[in-house]
PDB file of C-alpha atoms in Angstrom:
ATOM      1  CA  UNK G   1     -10.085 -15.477  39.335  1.00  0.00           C
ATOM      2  CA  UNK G   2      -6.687 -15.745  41.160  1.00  0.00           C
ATOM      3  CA  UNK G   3      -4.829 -15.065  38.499  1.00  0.00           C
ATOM      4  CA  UNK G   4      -2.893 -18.341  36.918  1.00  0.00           C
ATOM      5  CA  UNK G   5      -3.303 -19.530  33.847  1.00  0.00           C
ATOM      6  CA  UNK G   6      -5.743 -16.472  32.932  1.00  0.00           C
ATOM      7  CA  UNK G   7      -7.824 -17.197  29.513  1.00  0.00           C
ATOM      8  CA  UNK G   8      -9.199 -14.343  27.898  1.00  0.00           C
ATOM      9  CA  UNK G   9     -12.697 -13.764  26.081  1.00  0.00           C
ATOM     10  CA  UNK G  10     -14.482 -11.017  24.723  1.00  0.00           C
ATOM     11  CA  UNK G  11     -17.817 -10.812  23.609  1.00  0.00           C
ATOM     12  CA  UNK G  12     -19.211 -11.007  20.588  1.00  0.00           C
ATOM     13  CA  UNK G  13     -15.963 -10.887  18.792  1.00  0.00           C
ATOM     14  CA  UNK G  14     -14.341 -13.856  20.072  1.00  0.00           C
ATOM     15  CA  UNK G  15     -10.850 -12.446  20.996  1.00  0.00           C
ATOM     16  CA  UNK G  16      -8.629 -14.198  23.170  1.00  0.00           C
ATOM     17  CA  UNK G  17      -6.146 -11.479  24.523  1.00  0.00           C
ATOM     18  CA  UNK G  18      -6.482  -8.890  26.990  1.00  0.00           C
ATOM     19  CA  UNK G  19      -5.872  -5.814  24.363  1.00  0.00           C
ATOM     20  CA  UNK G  20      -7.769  -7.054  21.449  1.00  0.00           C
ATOM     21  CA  UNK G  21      -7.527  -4.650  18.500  1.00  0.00           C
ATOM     22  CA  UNK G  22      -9.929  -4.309  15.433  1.00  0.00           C
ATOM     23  CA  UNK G  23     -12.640  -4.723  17.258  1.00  0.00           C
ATOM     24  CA  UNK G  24     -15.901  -2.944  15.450  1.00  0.00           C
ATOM     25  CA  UNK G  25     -18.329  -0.690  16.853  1.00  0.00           C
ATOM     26  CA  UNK G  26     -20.728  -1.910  19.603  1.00  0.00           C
ATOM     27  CA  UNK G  27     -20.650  -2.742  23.004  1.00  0.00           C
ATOM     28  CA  UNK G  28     -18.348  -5.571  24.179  1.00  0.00           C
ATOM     29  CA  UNK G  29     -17.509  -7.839  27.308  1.00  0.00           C
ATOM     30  CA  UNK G  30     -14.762  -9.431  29.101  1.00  0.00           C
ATOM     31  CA  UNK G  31     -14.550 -12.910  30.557  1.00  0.00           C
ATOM     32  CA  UNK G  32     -11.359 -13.771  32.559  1.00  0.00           C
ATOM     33  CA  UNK G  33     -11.149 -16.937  34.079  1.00  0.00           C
ATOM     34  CA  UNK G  34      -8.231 -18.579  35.779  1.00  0.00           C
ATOM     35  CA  UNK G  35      -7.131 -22.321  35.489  1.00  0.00           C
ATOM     36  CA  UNK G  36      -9.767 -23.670  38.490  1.00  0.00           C
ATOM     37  CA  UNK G  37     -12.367 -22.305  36.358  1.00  0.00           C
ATOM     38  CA  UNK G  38     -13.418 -19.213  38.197  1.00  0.00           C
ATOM     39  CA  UNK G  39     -14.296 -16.015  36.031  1.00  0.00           C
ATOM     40  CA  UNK G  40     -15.100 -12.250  36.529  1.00  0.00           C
ATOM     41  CA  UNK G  41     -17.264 -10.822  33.415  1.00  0.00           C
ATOM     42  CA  UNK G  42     -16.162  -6.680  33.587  1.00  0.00           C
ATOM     43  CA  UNK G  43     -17.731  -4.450  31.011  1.00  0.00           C
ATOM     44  CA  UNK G  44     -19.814  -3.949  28.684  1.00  0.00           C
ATOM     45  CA  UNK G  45     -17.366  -1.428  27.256  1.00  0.00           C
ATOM     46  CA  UNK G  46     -18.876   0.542  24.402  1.00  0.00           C
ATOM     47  CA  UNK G  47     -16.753   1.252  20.974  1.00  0.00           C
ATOM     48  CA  UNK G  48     -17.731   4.053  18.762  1.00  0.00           C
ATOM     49  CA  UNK G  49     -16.410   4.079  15.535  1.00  0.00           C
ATOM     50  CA  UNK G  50     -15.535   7.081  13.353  1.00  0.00           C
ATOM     51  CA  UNK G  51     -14.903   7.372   9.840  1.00  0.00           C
ATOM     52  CA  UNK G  52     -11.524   7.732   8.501  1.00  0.00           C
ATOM     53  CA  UNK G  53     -10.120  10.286   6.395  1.00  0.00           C
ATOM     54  CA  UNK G  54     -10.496   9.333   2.600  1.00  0.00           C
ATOM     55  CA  UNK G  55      -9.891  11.779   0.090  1.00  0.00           C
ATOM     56  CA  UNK G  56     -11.133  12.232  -3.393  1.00  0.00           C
ATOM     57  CA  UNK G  57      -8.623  14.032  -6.555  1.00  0.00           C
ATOM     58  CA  UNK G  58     -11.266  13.288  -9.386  1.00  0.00           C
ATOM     59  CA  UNK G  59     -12.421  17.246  -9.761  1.00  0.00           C
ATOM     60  CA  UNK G  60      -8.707  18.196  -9.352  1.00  0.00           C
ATOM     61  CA  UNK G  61      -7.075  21.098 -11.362  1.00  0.00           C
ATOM     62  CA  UNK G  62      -3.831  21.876 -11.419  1.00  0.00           C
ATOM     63  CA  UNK G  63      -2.327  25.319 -12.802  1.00  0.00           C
ATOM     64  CA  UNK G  64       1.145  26.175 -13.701  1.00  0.00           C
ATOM     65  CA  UNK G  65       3.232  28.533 -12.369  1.00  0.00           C
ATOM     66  CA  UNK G  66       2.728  32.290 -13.879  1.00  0.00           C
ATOM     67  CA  UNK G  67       5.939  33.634 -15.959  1.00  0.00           C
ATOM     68  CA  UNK G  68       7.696  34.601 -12.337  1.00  0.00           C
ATOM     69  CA  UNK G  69       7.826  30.709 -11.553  1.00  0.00           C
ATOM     70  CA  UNK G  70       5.213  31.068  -8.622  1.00  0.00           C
ATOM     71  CA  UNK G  71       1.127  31.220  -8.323  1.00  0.00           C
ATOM     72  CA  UNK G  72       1.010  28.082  -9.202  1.00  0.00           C
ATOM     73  CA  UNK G  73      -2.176  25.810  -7.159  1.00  0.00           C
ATOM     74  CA  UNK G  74      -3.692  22.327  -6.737  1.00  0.00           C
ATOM     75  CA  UNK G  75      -7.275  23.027  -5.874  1.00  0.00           C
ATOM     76  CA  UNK G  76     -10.409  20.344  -6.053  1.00  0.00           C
ATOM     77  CA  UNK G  77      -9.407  18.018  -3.599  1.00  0.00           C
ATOM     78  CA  UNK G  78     -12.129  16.993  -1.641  1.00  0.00           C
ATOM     79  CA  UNK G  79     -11.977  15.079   1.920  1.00  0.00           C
ATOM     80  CA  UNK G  80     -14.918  13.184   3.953  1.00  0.00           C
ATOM     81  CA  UNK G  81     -14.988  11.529   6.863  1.00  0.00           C
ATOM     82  CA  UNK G  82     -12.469  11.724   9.915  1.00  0.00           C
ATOM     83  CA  UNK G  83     -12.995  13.592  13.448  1.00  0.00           C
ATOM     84  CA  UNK G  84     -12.517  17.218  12.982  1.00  0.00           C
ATOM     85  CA  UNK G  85     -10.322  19.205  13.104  1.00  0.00           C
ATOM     86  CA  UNK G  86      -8.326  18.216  10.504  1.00  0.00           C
ATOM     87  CA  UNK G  87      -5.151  18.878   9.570  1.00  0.00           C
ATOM     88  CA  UNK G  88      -4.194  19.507   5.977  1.00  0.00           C
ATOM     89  CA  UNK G  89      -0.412  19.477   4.967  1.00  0.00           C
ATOM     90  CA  UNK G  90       1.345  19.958   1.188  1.00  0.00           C
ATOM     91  CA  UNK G  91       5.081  18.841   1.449  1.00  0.00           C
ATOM     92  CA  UNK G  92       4.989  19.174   5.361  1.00  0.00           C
ATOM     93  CA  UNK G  93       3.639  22.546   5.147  1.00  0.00           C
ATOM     94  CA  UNK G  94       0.380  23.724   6.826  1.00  0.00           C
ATOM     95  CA  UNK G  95      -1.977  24.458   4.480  1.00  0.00           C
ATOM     96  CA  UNK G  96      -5.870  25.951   6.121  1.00  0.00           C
ATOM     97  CA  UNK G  97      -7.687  23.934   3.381  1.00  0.00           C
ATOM     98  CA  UNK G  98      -6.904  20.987   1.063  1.00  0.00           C
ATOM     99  CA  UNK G  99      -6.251  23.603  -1.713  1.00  0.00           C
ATOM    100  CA  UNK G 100      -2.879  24.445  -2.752  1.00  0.00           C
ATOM    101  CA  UNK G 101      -2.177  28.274  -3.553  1.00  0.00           C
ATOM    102  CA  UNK G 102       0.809  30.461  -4.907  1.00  0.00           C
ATOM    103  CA  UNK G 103       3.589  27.453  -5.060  1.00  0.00           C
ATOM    104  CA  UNK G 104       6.616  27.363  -7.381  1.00  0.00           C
ATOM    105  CA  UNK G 105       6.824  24.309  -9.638  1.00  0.00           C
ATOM    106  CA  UNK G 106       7.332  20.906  -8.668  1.00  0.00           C
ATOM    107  CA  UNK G 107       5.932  17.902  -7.056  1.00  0.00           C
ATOM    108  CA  UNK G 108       3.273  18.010  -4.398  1.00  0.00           C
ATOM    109  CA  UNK G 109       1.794  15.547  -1.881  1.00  0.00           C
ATOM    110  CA  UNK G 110      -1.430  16.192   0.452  1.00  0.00           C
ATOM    111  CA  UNK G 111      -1.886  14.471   3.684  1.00  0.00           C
ATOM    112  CA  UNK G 112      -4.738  15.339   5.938  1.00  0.00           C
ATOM    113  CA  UNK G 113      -4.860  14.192   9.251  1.00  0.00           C
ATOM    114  CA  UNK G 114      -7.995  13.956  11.569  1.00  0.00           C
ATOM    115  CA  UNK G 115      -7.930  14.682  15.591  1.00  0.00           C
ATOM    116  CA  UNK G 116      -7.624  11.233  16.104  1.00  0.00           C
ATOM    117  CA  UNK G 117      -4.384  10.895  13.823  1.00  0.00           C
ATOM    118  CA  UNK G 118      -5.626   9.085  11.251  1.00  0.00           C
ATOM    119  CA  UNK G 119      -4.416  10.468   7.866  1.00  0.00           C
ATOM    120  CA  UNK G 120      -4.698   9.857   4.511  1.00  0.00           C
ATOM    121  CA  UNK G 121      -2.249  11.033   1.732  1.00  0.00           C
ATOM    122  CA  UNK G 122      -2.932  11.815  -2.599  1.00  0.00           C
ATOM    123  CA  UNK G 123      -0.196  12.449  -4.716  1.00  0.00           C
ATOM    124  CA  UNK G 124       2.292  13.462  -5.532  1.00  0.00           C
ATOM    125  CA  UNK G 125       0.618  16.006  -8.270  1.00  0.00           C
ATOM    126  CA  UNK G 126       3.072  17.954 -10.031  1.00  0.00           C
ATOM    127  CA  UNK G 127       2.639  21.826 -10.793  1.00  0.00           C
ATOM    128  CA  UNK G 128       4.582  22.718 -14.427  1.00  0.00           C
ATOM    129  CA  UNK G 129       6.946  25.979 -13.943  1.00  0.00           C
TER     130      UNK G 129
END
């Protein structure tokens, strides 16, 4: 190819651009050919797919705060999926699980984030003082 008028074609999904995005999990080709109808086939590149972060709230429990306003939790959440390790993060904060523990009252959000920075967020969930 000498390089004018380049079209673009990737294999099997069809995409005509030279950073195609979306494409699933598999091995893939390139075809580039130029306007005189020379190509060069590079690849196959391989994609591996990994699941993203989902996150489940149906066995949550929620306690309120003790009579000193604090020890108050959000436990039950349950994540799957994602490339560990992940990240789990209340309001911002750190957090080493997806479990909430000794908070004042108010309203809570949970995002977890995987290695690859894909996140996924529940809430907000609010903890009675």
């Amino acid at each position: 190819a000498n390089g004018t008028g380049l079209t673009y074609a990737w294999s099997p999904s069809g995409a005509a651009v030279l950073n195609p995005t979306g494409l699933s999990g598999g091995s893939h080709t390139l075809v580039i050919t130029d306007v005189a109808g020379c190509s060069v086939t590079v690849g196959p590149y391989t994609i591996t797919n990994t699941p993203s972060v989902s996150l489940n709230a149906i066995g949550i429990n929620i306690t309120s705060t003790d009579c000193n306003g604090n020890n108050g939790s959000i436990t039950g959440i349950t994540t799957s999926g994602g490339t560990a390790p992940l990240t789990y993060e209340w309001n911002g904060v750190v957090t080493p699980s997806a479990d909430l523990n000794n908070a004042i009252g108010g309203n809570y959000t949970l995002v977890v984030t995987d290695a690859n920075g894909c996140a996924a967020t529940v809430g907000p969930f609010t903890i009675n003082s």
